[in-house]
PDB file of N, CA and C in Angstrom:
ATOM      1  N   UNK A   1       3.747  12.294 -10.288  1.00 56.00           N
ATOM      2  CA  UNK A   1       4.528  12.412 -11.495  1.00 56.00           C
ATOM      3  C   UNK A   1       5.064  11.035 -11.856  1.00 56.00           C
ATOM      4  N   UNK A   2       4.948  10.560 -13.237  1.00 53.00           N
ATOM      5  CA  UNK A   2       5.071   8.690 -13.918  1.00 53.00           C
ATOM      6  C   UNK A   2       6.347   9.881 -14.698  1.00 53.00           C
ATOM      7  N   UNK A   3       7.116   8.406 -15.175  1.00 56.00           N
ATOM      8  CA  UNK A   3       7.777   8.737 -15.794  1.00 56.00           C
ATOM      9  C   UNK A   3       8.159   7.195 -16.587  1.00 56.00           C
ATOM     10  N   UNK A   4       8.307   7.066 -17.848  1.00 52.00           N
ATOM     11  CA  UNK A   4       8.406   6.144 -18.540  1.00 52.00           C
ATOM     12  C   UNK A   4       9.692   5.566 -19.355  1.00 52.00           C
ATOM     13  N   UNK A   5      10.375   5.066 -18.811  1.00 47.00           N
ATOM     14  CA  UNK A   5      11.940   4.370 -19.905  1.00 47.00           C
ATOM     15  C   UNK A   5      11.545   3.331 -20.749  1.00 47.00           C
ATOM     16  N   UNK A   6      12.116   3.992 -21.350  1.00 54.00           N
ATOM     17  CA  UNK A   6      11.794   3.107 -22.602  1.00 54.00           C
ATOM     18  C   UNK A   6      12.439   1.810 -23.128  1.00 54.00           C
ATOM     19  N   UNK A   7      13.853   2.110 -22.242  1.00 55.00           N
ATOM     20  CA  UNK A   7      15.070   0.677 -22.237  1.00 55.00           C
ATOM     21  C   UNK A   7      14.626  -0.331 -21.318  1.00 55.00           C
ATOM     22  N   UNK A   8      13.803  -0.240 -20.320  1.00 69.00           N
ATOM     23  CA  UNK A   8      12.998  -1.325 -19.585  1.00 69.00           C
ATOM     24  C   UNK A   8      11.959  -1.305 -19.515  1.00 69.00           C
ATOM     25  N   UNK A   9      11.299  -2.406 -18.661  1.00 82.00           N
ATOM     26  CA  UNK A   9      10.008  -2.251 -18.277  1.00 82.00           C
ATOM     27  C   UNK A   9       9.587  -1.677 -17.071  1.00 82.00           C
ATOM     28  N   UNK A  10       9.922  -0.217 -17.005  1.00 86.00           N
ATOM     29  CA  UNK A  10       9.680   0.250 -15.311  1.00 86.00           C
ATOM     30  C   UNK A  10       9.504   1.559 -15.671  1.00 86.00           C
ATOM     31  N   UNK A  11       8.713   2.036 -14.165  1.00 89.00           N
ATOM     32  CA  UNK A  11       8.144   3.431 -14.522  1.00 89.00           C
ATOM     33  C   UNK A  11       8.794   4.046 -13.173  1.00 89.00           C
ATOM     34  N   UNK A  12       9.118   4.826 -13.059  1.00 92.00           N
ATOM     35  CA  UNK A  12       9.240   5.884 -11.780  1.00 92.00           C
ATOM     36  C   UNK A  12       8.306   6.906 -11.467  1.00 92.00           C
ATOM     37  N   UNK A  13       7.887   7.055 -10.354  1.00 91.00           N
ATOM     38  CA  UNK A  13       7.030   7.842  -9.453  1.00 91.00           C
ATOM     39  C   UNK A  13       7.425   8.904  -8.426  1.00 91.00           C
ATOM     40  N   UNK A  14       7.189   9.955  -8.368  1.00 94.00           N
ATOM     41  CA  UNK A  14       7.917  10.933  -7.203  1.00 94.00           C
ATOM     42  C   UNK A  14       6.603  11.092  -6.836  1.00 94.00           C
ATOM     43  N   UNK A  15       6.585  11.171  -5.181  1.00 92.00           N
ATOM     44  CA  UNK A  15       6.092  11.462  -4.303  1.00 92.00           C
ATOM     45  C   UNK A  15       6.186  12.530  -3.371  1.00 92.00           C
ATOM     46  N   UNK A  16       5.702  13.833  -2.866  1.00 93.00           N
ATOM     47  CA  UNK A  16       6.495  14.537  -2.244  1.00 93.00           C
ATOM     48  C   UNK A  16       5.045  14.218  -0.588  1.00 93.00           C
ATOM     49  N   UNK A  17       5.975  14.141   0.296  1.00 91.00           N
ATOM     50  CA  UNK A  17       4.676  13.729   1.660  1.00 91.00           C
ATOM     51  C   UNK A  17       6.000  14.505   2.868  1.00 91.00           C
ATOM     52  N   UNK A  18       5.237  16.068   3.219  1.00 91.00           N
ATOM     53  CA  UNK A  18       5.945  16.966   3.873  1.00 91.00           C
ATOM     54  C   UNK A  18       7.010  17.008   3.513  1.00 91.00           C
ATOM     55  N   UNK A  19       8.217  17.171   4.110  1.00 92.00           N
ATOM     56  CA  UNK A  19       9.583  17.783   3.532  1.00 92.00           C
ATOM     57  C   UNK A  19      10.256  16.582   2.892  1.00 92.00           C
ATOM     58  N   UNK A  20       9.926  15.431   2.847  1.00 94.00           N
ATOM     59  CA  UNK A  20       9.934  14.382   2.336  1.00 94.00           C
ATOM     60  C   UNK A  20       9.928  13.989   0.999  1.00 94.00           C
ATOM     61  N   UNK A  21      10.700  13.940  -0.322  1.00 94.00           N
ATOM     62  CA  UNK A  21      10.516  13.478  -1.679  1.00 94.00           C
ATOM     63  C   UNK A  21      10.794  11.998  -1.918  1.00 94.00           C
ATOM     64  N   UNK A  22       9.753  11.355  -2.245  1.00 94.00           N
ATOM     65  CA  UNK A  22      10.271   9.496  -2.399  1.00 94.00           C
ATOM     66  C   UNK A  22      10.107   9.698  -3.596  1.00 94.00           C
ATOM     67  N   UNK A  23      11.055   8.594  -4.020  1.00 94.00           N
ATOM     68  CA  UNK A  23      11.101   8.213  -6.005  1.00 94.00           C
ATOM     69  C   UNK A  23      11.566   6.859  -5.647  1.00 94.00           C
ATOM     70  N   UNK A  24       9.512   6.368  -6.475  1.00 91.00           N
ATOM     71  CA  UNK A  24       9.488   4.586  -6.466  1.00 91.00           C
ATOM     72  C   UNK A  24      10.075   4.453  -7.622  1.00 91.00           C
ATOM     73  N   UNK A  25      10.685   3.111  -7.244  1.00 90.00           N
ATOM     74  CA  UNK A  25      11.077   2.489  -9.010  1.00 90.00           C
ATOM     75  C   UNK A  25       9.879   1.347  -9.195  1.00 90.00           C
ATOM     76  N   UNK A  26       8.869   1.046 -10.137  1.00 85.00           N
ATOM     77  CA  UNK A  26       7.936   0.360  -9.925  1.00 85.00           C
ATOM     78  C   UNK A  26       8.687  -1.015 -11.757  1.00 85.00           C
ATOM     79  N   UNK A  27       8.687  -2.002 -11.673  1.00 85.00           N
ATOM     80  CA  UNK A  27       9.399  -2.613 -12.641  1.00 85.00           C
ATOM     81  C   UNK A  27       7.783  -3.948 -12.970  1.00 85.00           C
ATOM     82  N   UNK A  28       8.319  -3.942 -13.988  1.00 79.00           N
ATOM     83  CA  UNK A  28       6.769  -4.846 -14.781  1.00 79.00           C
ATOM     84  C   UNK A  28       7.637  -6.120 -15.496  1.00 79.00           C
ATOM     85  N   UNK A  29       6.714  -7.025 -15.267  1.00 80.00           N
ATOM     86  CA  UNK A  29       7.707  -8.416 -16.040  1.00 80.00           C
ATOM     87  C   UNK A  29       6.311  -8.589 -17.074  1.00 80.00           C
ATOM     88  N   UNK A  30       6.954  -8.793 -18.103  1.00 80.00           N
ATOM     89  CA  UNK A  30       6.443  -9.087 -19.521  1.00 80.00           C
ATOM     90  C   UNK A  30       5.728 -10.739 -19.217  1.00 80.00           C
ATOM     91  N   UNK A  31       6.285 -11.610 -18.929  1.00 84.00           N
ATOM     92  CA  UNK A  31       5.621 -12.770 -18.485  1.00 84.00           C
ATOM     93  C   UNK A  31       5.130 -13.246 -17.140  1.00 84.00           C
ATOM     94  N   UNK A  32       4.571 -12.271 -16.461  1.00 82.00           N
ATOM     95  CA  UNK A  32       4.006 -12.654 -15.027  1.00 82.00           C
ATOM     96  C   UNK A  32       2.804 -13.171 -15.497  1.00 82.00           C
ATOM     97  N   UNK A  33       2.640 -14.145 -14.295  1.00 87.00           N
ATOM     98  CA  UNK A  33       0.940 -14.900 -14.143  1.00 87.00           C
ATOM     99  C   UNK A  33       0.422 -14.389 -13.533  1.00 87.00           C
ATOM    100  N   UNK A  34       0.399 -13.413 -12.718  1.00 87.00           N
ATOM    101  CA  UNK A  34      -0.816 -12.557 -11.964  1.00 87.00           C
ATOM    102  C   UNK A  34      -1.332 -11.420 -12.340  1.00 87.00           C
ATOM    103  N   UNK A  35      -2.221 -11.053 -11.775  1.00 84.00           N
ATOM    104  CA  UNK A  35      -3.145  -9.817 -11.880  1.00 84.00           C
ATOM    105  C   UNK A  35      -2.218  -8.954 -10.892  1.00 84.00           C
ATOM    106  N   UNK A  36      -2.498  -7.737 -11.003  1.00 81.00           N
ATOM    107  CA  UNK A  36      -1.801  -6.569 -10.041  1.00 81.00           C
ATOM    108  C   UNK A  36      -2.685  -7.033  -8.647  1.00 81.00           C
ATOM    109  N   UNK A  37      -3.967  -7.269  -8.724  1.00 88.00           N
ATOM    110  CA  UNK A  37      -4.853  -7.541  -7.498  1.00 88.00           C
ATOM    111  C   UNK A  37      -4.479  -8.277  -6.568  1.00 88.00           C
ATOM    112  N   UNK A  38      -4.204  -9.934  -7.980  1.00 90.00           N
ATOM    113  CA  UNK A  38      -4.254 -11.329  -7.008  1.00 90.00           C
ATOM    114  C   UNK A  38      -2.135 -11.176  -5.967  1.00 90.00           C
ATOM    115  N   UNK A  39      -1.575 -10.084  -7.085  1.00 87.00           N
ATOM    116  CA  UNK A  39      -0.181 -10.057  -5.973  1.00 87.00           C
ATOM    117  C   UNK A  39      -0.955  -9.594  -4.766  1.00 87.00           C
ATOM    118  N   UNK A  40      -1.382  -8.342  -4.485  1.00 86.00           N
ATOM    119  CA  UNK A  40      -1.688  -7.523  -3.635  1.00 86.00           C
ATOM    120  C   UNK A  40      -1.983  -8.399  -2.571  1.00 86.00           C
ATOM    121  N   UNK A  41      -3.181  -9.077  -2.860  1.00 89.00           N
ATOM    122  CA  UNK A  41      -3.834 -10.172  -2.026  1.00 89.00           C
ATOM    123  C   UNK A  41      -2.743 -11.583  -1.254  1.00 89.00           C
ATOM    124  N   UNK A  42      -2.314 -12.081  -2.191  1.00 89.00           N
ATOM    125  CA  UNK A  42      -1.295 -12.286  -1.807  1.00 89.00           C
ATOM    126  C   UNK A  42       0.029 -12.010  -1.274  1.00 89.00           C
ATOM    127  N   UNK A  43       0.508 -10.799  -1.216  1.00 87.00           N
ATOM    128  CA  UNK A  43       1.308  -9.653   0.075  1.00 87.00           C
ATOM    129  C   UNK A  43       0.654  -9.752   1.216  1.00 87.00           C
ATOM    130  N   UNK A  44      -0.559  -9.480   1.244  1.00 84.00           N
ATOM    131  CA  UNK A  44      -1.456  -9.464   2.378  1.00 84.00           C
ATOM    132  C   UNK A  44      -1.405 -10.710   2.895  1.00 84.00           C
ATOM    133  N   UNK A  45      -1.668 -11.737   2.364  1.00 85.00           N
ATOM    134  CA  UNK A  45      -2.296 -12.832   3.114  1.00 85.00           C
ATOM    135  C   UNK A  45      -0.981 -12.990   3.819  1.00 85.00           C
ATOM    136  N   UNK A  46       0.324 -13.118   3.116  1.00 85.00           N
ATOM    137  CA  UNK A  46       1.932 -13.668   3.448  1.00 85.00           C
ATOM    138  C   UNK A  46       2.028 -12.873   4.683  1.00 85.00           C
ATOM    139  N   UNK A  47       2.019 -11.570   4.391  1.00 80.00           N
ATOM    140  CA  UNK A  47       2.200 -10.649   5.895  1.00 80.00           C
ATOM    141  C   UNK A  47       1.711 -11.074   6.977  1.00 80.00           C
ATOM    142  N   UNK A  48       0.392 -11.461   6.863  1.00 68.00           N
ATOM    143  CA  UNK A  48      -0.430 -11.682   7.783  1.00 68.00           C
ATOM    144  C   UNK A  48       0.084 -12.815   8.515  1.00 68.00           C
ATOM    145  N   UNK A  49       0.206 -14.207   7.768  1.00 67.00           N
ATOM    146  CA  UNK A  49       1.004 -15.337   8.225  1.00 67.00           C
ATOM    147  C   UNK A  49       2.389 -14.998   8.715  1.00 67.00           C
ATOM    148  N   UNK A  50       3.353 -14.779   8.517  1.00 69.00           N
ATOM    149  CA  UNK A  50       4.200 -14.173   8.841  1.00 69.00           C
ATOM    150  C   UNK A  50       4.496 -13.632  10.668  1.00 69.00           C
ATOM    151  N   UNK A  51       3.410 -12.407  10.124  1.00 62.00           N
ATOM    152  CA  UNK A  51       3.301 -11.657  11.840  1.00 62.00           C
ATOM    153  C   UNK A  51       2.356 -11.737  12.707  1.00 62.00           C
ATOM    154  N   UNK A  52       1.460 -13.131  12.199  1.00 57.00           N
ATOM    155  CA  UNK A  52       0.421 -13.249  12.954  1.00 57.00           C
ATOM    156  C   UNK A  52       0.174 -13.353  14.241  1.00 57.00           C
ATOM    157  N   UNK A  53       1.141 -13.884  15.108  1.00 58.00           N
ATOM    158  CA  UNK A  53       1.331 -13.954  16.463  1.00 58.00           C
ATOM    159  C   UNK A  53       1.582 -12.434  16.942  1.00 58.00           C
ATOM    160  N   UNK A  54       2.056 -11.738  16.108  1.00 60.00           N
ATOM    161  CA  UNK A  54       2.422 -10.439  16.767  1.00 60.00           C
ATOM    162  C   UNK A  54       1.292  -9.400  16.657  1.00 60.00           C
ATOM    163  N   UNK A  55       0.440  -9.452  16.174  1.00 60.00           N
ATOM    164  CA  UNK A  55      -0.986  -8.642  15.417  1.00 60.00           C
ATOM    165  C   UNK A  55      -1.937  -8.740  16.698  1.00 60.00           C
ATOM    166  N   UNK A  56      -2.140  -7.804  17.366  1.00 64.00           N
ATOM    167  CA  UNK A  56      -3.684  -8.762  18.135  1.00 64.00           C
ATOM    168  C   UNK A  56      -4.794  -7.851  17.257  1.00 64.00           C
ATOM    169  N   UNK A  57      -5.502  -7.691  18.370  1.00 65.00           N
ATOM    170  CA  UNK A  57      -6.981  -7.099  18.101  1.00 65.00           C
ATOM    171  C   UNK A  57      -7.022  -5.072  17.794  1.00 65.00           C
ATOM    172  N   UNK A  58      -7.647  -4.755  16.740  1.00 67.00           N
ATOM    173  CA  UNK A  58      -7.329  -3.329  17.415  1.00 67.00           C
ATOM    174  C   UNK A  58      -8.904  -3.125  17.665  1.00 67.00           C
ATOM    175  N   UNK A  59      -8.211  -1.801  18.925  1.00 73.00           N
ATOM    176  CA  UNK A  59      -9.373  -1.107  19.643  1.00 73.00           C
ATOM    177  C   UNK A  59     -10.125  -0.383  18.968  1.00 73.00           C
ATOM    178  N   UNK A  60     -11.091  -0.084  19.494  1.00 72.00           N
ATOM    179  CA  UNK A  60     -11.524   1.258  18.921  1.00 72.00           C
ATOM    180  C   UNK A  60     -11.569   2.397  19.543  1.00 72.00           C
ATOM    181  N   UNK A  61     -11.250   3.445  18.264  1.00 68.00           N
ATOM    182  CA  UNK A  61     -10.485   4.886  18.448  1.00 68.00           C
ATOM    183  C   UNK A  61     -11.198   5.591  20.009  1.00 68.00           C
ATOM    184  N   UNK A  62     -10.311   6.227  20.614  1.00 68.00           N
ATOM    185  CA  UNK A  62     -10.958   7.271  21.525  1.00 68.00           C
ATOM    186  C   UNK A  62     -11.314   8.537  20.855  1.00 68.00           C
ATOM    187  N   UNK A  63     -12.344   8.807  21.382  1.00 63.00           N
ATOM    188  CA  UNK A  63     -13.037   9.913  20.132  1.00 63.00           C
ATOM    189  C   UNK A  63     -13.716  10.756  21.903  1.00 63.00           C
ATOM    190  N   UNK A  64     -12.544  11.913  21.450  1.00 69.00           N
ATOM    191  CA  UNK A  64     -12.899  13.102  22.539  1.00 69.00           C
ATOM    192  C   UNK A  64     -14.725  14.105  22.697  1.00 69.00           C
ATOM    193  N   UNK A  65     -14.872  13.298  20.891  1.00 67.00           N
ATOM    194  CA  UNK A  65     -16.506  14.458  20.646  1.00 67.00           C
ATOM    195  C   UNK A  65     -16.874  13.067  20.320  1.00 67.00           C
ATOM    196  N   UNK A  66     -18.659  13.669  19.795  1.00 66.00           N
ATOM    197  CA  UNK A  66     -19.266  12.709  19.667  1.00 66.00           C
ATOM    198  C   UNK A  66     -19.513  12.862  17.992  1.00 66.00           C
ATOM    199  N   UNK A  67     -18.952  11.444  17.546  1.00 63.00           N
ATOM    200  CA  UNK A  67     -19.470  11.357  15.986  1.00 63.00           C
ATOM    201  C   UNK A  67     -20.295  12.273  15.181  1.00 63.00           C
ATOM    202  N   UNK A  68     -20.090  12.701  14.089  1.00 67.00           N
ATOM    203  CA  UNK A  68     -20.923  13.692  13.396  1.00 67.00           C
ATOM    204  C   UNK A  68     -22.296  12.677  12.996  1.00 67.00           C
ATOM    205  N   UNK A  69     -22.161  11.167  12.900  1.00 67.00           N
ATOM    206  CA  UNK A  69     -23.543  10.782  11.954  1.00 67.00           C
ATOM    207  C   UNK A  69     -24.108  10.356  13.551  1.00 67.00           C
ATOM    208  N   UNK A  70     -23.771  10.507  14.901  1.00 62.00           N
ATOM    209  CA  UNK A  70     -24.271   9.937  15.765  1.00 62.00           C
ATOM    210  C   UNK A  70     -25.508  10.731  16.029  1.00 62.00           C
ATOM    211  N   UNK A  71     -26.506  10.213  16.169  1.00 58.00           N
ATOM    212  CA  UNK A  71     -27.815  10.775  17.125  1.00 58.00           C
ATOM    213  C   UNK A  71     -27.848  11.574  18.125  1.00 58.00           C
ATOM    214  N   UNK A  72     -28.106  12.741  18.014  1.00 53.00           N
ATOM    215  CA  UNK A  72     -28.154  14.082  18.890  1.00 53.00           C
ATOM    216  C   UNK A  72     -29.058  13.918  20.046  1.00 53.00           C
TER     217      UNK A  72
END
């Protein structure tokens, strides 16, 4: 569910995830230089630098059965 004000530039979002209801406030600037993408990408990369020492490697999953596309 969006919801649109018209006195700013921002939209609100409700979310319901199990007994849980979140309401984003999502806000838009009229003169930004980026793409919605190139932020994204850039969140990412910052995070990454950031907690990089703390990040290692991940494993791969323990899987009790054997894959559905695996070879019988």
């Amino acid at each position: 569910m969006t919801k649109n004000n018209k006195n700013q530039n921002c939209q609100y979002m409700t979310r319901r995830i199990g007994s849980t209801t979140y309401k984003v406030k999502v806000v838009f600037s009229d003169n930004g230089g980026e793409t919605m993408e190139e932020k994204i990408l850039r969140m990412i990369r910052n995070e990454g630098l950031q907690n990089g020492e703390e990040r290692g490697m991940m494993d791969a999953p323990q899987m009790s059965r054997q894959s559905e596309r695996s070879a019988s």
